[in-house]
């Protein structure tokens, strides 16, 4: 039988279809009941039969279903019919080639009958739950046909229902309105006044509670979909009635209705917060009253808190609005602090068993914690820190341990959002926490340690640099709390947090004590303590680097013992963490010290890898990372293990996301949303659940592949053909950012590996055409992914990766590929500009404040980073293709040059500028634009002269900019133009000299912040002396230049300038040496200073030339002249010269 025949229906199935769709309805009803069967086989057969009916007799099937929905006495059958109709009418086929829904293929007569039967069913249906399903079906069908005016009877029917005396009719109409709003909200605008009157009537007091809730949902959905603020404003007077719906439900004890109302209001707060502005104080006040009410259910109070937090988080739509209510912020904070008190002293907590990690914590406590974190991030430190400073002292002074605990937990939770402000009061914060290390209650001591750990992360490295002498000894003594192993374990974890932001020098004095204590904890009977000690040791080793060598011989035997012995299921995490620790210790001490143990460790890992590990075993992810660290440590010596490492690594990188899709309104899988390993998002009417552990393993694997390619270079070549097709598609893996980031980072590494392998003859017979083939695969994929990338930060990484790829194999790109990169740059700049403009609009909001300004500044810094990457890419393209690239550069110019929009843009006749006149240009944008022009001038030379008249005036003006980075870029550019500009630069020489003079003569010119600009100005002055001597007063300017030497900040420019000085002395430059060689002592002093700095300030070749020149001077100058020259030098320079000349 041909394969196409396998899926063809059998004669028996055709007979079954005929029976099911025949005049005897009992067959059809049986089919529908079988579709609801719990027995898989029965249900599967029914589904096959149902699909055959749908494919072969859609009209009859639809009419049968609508009749069953209308008239069946069985509620289950009516409910199922509503669901099935919705599915087959409005959901596209699974087959992508048939993305059409079923409805358009029905005959006009069927369509008409269906629509009238549905409306009759809405009128007849008495069951509330079936009514809801029926309204869903009507709404979805309406969303398909209304835009083409395909259901003229629907709106009159709904308006009729909504004024009916039957509450069920009114509720149904409102439910349909609510759903239609998102599809056809704007087409209902002509009926605004009627809808307003309807909502007003249905929200009024004395209305049936179900109708009021439906009216609340409909009005909120409708307000959300109106584009014009003026249209939304017409509904403002509904807000008191909306709130009344909530308060009356609470007053009558209908908490489930109240919770439904709260959920709808939360949606409004998140999407249209400005709608609430005029009555914000009343609304927030009412919500806080609910949150404070002792008698209400926890769930209700949590939703009221969620409303206020959501409002605080709706920054983009209503920046700063909630910060205008300081009295409420304090009240909310007090509510959240009170929630943190809901913690019990559960004996299980003291057992320090991992499964009792949250012992004593209630849902109140967890919600309080989460909300403090979110509130501080959304409102910022300037708002939160004054409030907490007012509340915490009383908590810390109270006799109850729960209050001390709450204060410390709160500090830890707000640290991320308030880090900038808290850093200013570090001493106060640190002493507050460290005082609690002595608290008599173990849970308070645990909370104090927890706070130090969190503060180390959020306020580092300031906290580490200023308070290491207090924090590390306190943590060390907390590790001695043997009566409370959970406290010991947490102290070890805090050492990890603290050391992550530490330099090796800072940690060094404490290592003896800390490593000793961690070794004691490693031998503790409690697994939680051992795990804490392992992660702390790993972090300490990682931060100490070679300083850890001293402890290696004491530590490694313990680590290997745990690795070898922790084999049972209960110890899986212990084994995983021992791998992490061993590999980090190995990297810290280096290959020579580690190599003997490395072989044994890798043998154990190979053994483990060969065994059947369960899919949820943490060993898998830890092992992937450990192998990569071992590779970093051993370098090319790791190559023999690659055949063992790569197959499982590729398997992990190729994991498919574990996704489950359910209907958003179904109760199925609702329990899964409480499962921490499943992340759920709701899109439209679908709930999508994604298993996070699978995504994390995939991300780890992708990162490790990148590490191997980076470390092994050409040694990674044999794996490219498997790795490239695995990672390239992941550039567009939108389920997980880390996967995309890793894939992006790997692209240039793969190209570099291939190129080096070909160059070094290690490419298994492949040649340059293989590199071209690989770059043709990778670079267009990166460009395409960049076009679709939603995250600004990842866009920057993609541009950085494109830039690296260009540096590796740019010359082999063809013209169309280069053009596609340039086109994408235009898109990136325009998108970035649109985001900036949108933020500029937010600045105009009436509630905008300084805190919001600070947050916007941070968001705009990401745009600067993006523009910087565009500039770097352009610099690389200019360096590779030089003059021939300029036609493409000209297309980009209007998008790029904010400082030159007037001439540059209109010169090219482009009005779609991302930067129009009047746009504020940041210093960073200006710097990047100048660097781009510097690159054009440097790499395109004569071909770039046409830009001088446009750009040089801006460059010269920028030489005296208030930003030191802008000044540096500008004076560097002046030097480039002086060197390559020839006659085109001559007219600018005079102004250039005065601009450079201003930079050089600044009183603070040699301050560390300004020295790079100073050095580049001196270098530029030298180039004017060299290339435009005939246009300057050389007798004055050349000695002025000499007087600035040596330069010591910009080591690249220093080498150029000091080489130029050498050349001028070698040719006995008259203006340099001066009348009667008057400047010779200065020249000798400069040489002496350059030579005493070793190879930092001059190349090896220049150093040799300087020594030769000094020896020549020694032989040709009269001894008296030489002696007077020497006497003018510093003692240190005299010594340097004597040792050079006497050798």
PDB file of N, CA and C in Angstrom, residues 897-940:
ATOM      1  N   UNK A 897      24.827  60.965  12.283  1.00  0.00           N
ATOM      2  CA  UNK A 897      25.554  62.149  12.735  1.00  0.00           C
ATOM      3  C   UNK A 897      24.652  63.165  13.419  1.00  0.00           C
ATOM      4  N   UNK A 898      24.299  62.916  14.660  1.00  0.00           N
ATOM      5  CA  UNK A 898      23.428  63.864  15.354  1.00  0.00           C
ATOM      6  C   UNK A 898      24.040  65.247  15.452  1.00  0.00           C
ATOM      7  N   UNK A 899      25.384  65.302  15.525  1.00  0.00           N
ATOM      8  CA  UNK A 899      25.999  66.622  15.705  1.00  0.00           C
ATOM      9  C   UNK A 899      26.031  67.400  14.400  1.00  0.00           C
ATOM     10  N   UNK A 900      25.784  66.699  13.288  1.00  0.00           N
ATOM     11  CA  UNK A 900      25.923  67.384  11.999  1.00  0.00           C
ATOM     12  C   UNK A 900      24.646  67.289  11.184  1.00  0.00           C
ATOM     13  N   UNK A 901      23.492  67.217  11.877  1.00  0.00           N
ATOM     14  CA  UNK A 901      22.282  66.928  11.119  1.00  0.00           C
ATOM     15  C   UNK A 901      22.003  67.966  10.036  1.00  0.00           C
ATOM     16  N   UNK A 902      22.355  69.227  10.281  1.00  0.00           N
ATOM     17  CA  UNK A 902      21.958  70.270   9.341  1.00  0.00           C
ATOM     18  C   UNK A 902      22.505  70.011   7.945  1.00  0.00           C
ATOM     19  N   UNK A 903      23.842  70.023   7.818  1.00  0.00           N
ATOM     20  CA  UNK A 903      24.426  69.860   6.485  1.00  0.00           C
ATOM     21  C   UNK A 903      24.359  68.416   6.028  1.00  0.00           C
ATOM     22  N   UNK A 904      24.824  67.519   6.904  1.00  0.00           N
ATOM     23  CA  UNK A 904      24.995  66.123   6.477  1.00  0.00           C
ATOM     24  C   UNK A 904      23.688  65.528   6.004  1.00  0.00           C
ATOM     25  N   UNK A 905      22.614  65.815   6.722  1.00  0.00           N
ATOM     26  CA  UNK A 905      21.353  65.168   6.376  1.00  0.00           C
ATOM     27  C   UNK A 905      20.766  65.782   5.121  1.00  0.00           C
ATOM     28  N   UNK A 906      20.635  67.095   5.157  1.00  0.00           N
ATOM     29  CA  UNK A 906      19.922  67.704   4.047  1.00  0.00           C
ATOM     30  C   UNK A 906      20.757  67.694   2.778  1.00  0.00           C
ATOM     31  N   UNK A 907      22.090  67.586   2.947  1.00  0.00           N
ATOM     32  CA  UNK A 907      22.977  67.413   1.812  1.00  0.00           C
ATOM     33  C   UNK A 907      22.575  66.142   1.057  1.00  0.00           C
ATOM     34  N   UNK A 908      22.082  65.135   1.829  1.00  0.00           N
ATOM     35  CA  UNK A 908      21.696  63.873   1.188  1.00  0.00           C
ATOM     36  C   UNK A 908      20.192  63.824   0.931  1.00  0.00           C
ATOM     37  N   UNK A 909      19.510  64.925   1.157  1.00  0.00           N
ATOM     38  CA  UNK A 909      18.093  64.987   0.822  1.00  0.00           C
ATOM     39  C   UNK A 909      17.236  64.029   1.621  1.00  0.00           C
ATOM     40  N   UNK A 910      17.655  63.719   2.866  1.00  0.00           N
ATOM     41  CA  UNK A 910      16.894  62.741   3.653  1.00  0.00           C
ATOM     42  C   UNK A 910      16.200  63.451   4.787  1.00  0.00           C
ATOM     43  N   UNK A 911      14.906  63.231   4.880  1.00  0.00           N
ATOM     44  CA  UNK A 911      14.156  63.888   5.951  1.00  0.00           C
ATOM     45  C   UNK A 911      13.655  62.907   7.004  1.00  0.00           C
ATOM     46  N   UNK A 912      13.978  61.628   6.844  1.00  0.00           N
ATOM     47  CA  UNK A 912      13.504  60.667   7.857  1.00  0.00           C
ATOM     48  C   UNK A 912      14.565  60.515   8.925  1.00  0.00           C
ATOM     49  N   UNK A 913      15.095  61.634   9.377  1.00  0.00           N
ATOM     50  CA  UNK A 913      16.223  61.594  10.296  1.00  0.00           C
ATOM     51  C   UNK A 913      15.826  61.060  11.647  1.00  0.00           C
ATOM     52  N   UNK A 914      16.717  60.236  12.187  1.00  0.00           N
ATOM     53  CA  UNK A 914      16.495  59.813  13.565  1.00  0.00           C
ATOM     54  C   UNK A 914      16.817  60.959  14.503  1.00  0.00           C
ATOM     55  N   UNK A 915      17.606  61.889  14.026  1.00  0.00           N
ATOM     56  CA  UNK A 915      17.959  63.024  14.866  1.00  0.00           C
ATOM     57  C   UNK A 915      17.568  64.300  14.129  1.00  0.00           C
ATOM     58  N   UNK A 916      16.476  64.871  14.452  1.00  0.00           N
ATOM     59  CA  UNK A 916      16.082  66.105  13.788  1.00  0.00           C
ATOM     60  C   UNK A 916      16.634  67.293  14.530  1.00  0.00           C
ATOM     61  N   UNK A 917      16.552  68.483  13.929  1.00  0.00           N
ATOM     62  CA  UNK A 917      17.005  69.694  14.609  1.00  0.00           C
ATOM     63  C   UNK A 917      16.321  69.818  15.958  1.00  0.00           C
ATOM     64  N   UNK A 918      17.079  70.259  16.935  1.00  0.00           N
ATOM     65  CA  UNK A 918      16.502  70.467  18.259  1.00  0.00           C
ATOM     66  C   UNK A 918      16.616  69.253  19.147  1.00  0.00           C
ATOM     67  N   UNK A 919      17.096  68.140  18.590  1.00  0.00           N
ATOM     68  CA  UNK A 919      17.233  66.960  19.450  1.00  0.00           C
ATOM     69  C   UNK A 919      18.426  67.148  20.379  1.00  0.00           C
ATOM     70  N   UNK A 920      18.237  66.818  21.643  1.00  0.00           N
ATOM     71  CA  UNK A 920      19.363  66.876  22.577  1.00  0.00           C
ATOM     72  C   UNK A 920      20.295  65.719  22.293  1.00  0.00           C
ATOM     73  N   UNK A 921      21.546  66.024  22.074  1.00  0.00           N
ATOM     74  CA  UNK A 921      22.525  64.979  21.796  1.00  0.00           C
ATOM     75  C   UNK A 921      23.323  64.724  23.065  1.00  0.00           C
ATOM     76  N   UNK A 922      23.401  63.465  23.484  1.00  0.00           N
ATOM     77  CA  UNK A 922      24.177  63.169  24.693  1.00  0.00           C
ATOM     78  C   UNK A 922      25.664  63.227  24.361  1.00  0.00           C
ATOM     79  N   UNK A 923      26.478  63.389  25.402  1.00  0.00           N
ATOM     80  CA  UNK A 923      27.932  63.426  25.204  1.00  0.00           C
ATOM     81  C   UNK A 923      28.396  62.137  24.541  1.00  0.00           C
ATOM     82  N   UNK A 924      27.783  61.018  24.942  1.00  0.00           N
ATOM     83  CA  UNK A 924      28.207  59.724  24.388  1.00  0.00           C
ATOM     84  C   UNK A 924      27.878  59.639  22.899  1.00  0.00           C
ATOM     85  N   UNK A 925      26.690  60.101  22.516  1.00  0.00           N
ATOM     86  CA  UNK A 925      26.337  60.103  21.084  1.00  0.00           C
ATOM     87  C   UNK A 925      27.316  60.974  20.291  1.00  0.00           C
ATOM     88  N   UNK A 926      27.645  62.114  20.873  1.00  0.00           N
ATOM     89  CA  UNK A 926      28.573  63.029  20.197  1.00  0.00           C
ATOM     90  C   UNK A 926      29.940  62.366  20.034  1.00  0.00           C
ATOM     91  N   UNK A 927      30.406  61.723  21.126  1.00  0.00           N
ATOM     92  CA  UNK A 927      31.717  61.049  21.077  1.00  0.00           C
ATOM     93  C   UNK A 927      31.732  59.984  19.981  1.00  0.00           C
ATOM     94  N   UNK A 928      30.658  59.183  19.917  1.00  0.00           N
ATOM     95  CA  UNK A 928      30.609  58.081  18.943  1.00  0.00           C
ATOM     96  C   UNK A 928      30.601  58.643  17.527  1.00  0.00           C
ATOM     97  N   UNK A 929      29.801  59.688  17.310  1.00  0.00           N
ATOM     98  CA  UNK A 929      29.740  60.294  15.976  1.00  0.00           C
ATOM     99  C   UNK A 929      31.119  60.810  15.557  1.00  0.00           C
ATOM    100  N   UNK A 930      31.828  61.432  16.508  1.00  0.00           N
ATOM    101  CA  UNK A 930      33.176  61.952  16.191  1.00  0.00           C
ATOM    102  C   UNK A 930      34.125  60.792  15.882  1.00  0.00           C
ATOM    103  N   UNK A 931      34.034  59.710  16.669  1.00  0.00           N
ATOM    104  CA  UNK A 931      34.908  58.542  16.414  1.00  0.00           C
ATOM    105  C   UNK A 931      34.663  57.968  15.025  1.00  0.00           C
ATOM    106  N   UNK A 932      33.393  57.984  14.596  1.00  0.00           N
ATOM    107  CA  UNK A 932      33.082  57.470  13.254  1.00  0.00           C
ATOM    108  C   UNK A 932      33.784  58.340  12.203  1.00  0.00           C
ATOM    109  N   UNK A 933      33.683  59.664  12.370  1.00  0.00           N
ATOM    110  CA  UNK A 933      34.362  60.537  11.400  1.00  0.00           C
ATOM    111  C   UNK A 933      35.873  60.338  11.465  1.00  0.00           C
ATOM    112  N   UNK A 934      36.413  60.157  12.688  1.00  0.00           N
ATOM    113  CA  UNK A 934      37.856  59.891  12.822  1.00  0.00           C
ATOM    114  C   UNK A 934      38.244  58.668  11.996  1.00  0.00           C
ATOM    115  N   UNK A 935      37.399  57.618  12.063  1.00  0.00           N
ATOM    116  CA  UNK A 935      37.680  56.388  11.304  1.00  0.00           C
ATOM    117  C   UNK A 935      37.649  56.656   9.804  1.00  0.00           C
ATOM    118  N   UNK A 936      36.664  57.454   9.358  1.00  0.00           N
ATOM    119  CA  UNK A 936      36.565  57.790   7.924  1.00  0.00           C
ATOM    120  C   UNK A 936      37.847  58.503   7.480  1.00  0.00           C
ATOM    121  N   UNK A 937      38.257  59.499   8.262  1.00  0.00           N
ATOM    122  CA  UNK A 937      39.434  60.287   7.885  1.00  0.00           C
ATOM    123  C   UNK A 937      40.704  59.432   7.889  1.00  0.00           C
ATOM    124  N   UNK A 938      40.792  58.534   8.886  1.00  0.00           N
ATOM    125  CA  UNK A 938      42.003  57.727   9.043  1.00  0.00           C
ATOM    126  C   UNK A 938      42.112  56.658   7.962  1.00  0.00           C
ATOM    127  N   UNK A 939      41.003  55.995   7.649  1.00  0.00           N
ATOM    128  CA  UNK A 939      41.087  54.834   6.754  1.00  0.00           C
ATOM    129  C   UNK A 939      40.835  55.189   5.292  1.00  0.00           C
ATOM    130  N   UNK A 940      40.130  56.309   5.035  1.00  0.00           N
ATOM    131  CA  UNK A 940      39.797  56.621   3.633  1.00  0.00           C
ATOM    132  C   UNK A 940      40.646  57.752   3.052  1.00  0.00           C
TER     133      UNK A 940
END
